[in-house]
Amino acid sequence: MFAEKIRLLRKERHLTQAEVAAQVGLSARGYQDLELGAEPRYGNLLRLADFYDVSVDWLMGRTEDRTVKRS
């Protein structure tokens, strides 16, 4: 589910895997592995959620609401 969601978000923004990887501090291979199903580390999960401006819960399939709840 996570892999599908980050692939969807990347394609919605018309970005390459290398472009996203550079923006979030991952190697191109590291980002590719996430899109292929690797489990994200906590820090990478947070950086990707921030980069795409979506909630971690949505990325992990816990809710259908993409909205970030900030106080």
mmCIF file of C-alpha atoms in Angstrom, residues 9-64:
data_model
loop_
_atom_site.group_PDB
_atom_site.id
_atom_site.type_symbol
_atom_site.label_atom_id
_atom_site.label_comp_id
_atom_site.label_asym_id
_atom_site.label_seq_id
_atom_site.Cartn_x
_atom_site.Cartn_y
_atom_site.Cartn_z
ATOM 1 C CA LEU A 9 1.977 10.906 -5.529
ATOM 2 C CA ARG A 10 5.167 11.053 -7.575
ATOM 3 C CA LYS A 11 3.295 10.554 -10.821
ATOM 4 C CA GLU A 12 0.654 13.152 -9.880
ATOM 5 C CA ARG A 13 3.504 15.667 -9.583
ATOM 6 C CA HIS A 14 5.237 14.481 -12.766
ATOM 7 C CA LEU A 15 8.512 13.778 -10.964
ATOM 8 C CA THR A 16 11.128 11.104 -11.495
ATOM 9 C CA GLN A 17 12.261 8.777 -8.744
ATOM 10 C CA ALA A 18 15.660 10.501 -8.792
ATOM 11 C CA GLU A 19 14.084 13.934 -8.339
ATOM 12 C CA VAL A 20 12.079 12.832 -5.314
ATOM 13 C CA ALA A 21 15.054 10.985 -3.865
ATOM 14 C CA ALA A 22 17.213 14.110 -4.078
ATOM 15 C CA GLN A 23 14.531 16.240 -2.413
ATOM 16 C CA VAL A 24 14.061 13.900 0.550
ATOM 17 C CA GLY A 25 17.693 12.893 1.057
ATOM 18 C CA LEU A 26 17.617 9.352 -0.282
ATOM 19 C CA SER A 27 19.670 7.666 -2.947
ATOM 20 C CA ALA A 28 17.813 7.027 -6.197
ATOM 21 C CA ARG A 29 18.089 3.293 -5.453
ATOM 22 C CA GLY A 30 16.762 3.811 -1.919
ATOM 23 C CA TYR A 31 13.672 5.562 -3.224
ATOM 24 C CA GLN A 32 13.202 2.966 -5.947
ATOM 25 C CA ASP A 33 13.315 0.234 -3.301
ATOM 26 C CA LEU A 34 10.493 1.984 -1.412
ATOM 27 C CA GLU A 35 8.345 2.028 -4.543
ATOM 28 C CA LEU A 36 9.100 -1.672 -4.965
ATOM 29 C CA GLY A 37 7.810 -2.488 -1.494
ATOM 30 C CA ALA A 38 10.639 -1.942 0.998
ATOM 31 C CA GLU A 39 9.519 -0.845 4.463
ATOM 32 C CA PRO A 40 10.389 2.811 5.078
ATOM 33 C CA ARG A 41 12.471 3.849 8.055
ATOM 34 C CA TYR A 42 10.740 6.263 10.402
ATOM 35 C CA GLY A 43 12.752 9.302 9.283
ATOM 36 C CA ASN A 44 12.180 8.542 5.610
ATOM 37 C CA LEU A 45 8.467 8.108 6.224
ATOM 38 C CA LEU A 46 8.265 11.538 7.846
ATOM 39 C CA ARG A 47 10.315 13.225 5.110
ATOM 40 C CA LEU A 48 8.152 11.712 2.386
ATOM 41 C CA ALA A 49 4.933 12.719 4.155
ATOM 42 C CA ASP A 50 6.266 16.266 4.513
ATOM 43 C CA PHE A 51 7.494 16.404 0.920
ATOM 44 C CA TYR A 52 4.162 15.248 -0.483
ATOM 45 C CA ASP A 53 2.174 17.166 2.181
ATOM 46 C CA VAL A 54 0.101 14.144 3.165
ATOM 47 C CA SER A 55 -0.500 12.444 6.483
ATOM 48 C CA VAL A 56 1.644 9.535 7.617
ATOM 49 C CA ASP A 57 -1.572 7.654 8.417
ATOM 50 C CA TRP A 58 -2.702 8.009 4.801
ATOM 51 C CA LEU A 59 0.674 6.862 3.478
ATOM 52 C CA MET A 60 0.511 3.789 5.698
ATOM 53 C CA GLY A 61 -3.078 2.949 4.762
ATOM 54 C CA ARG A 62 -4.656 3.773 8.125
ATOM 55 C CA THR A 63 -7.062 6.378 6.721
ATOM 56 C CA GLU A 64 -8.443 7.557 3.410
#
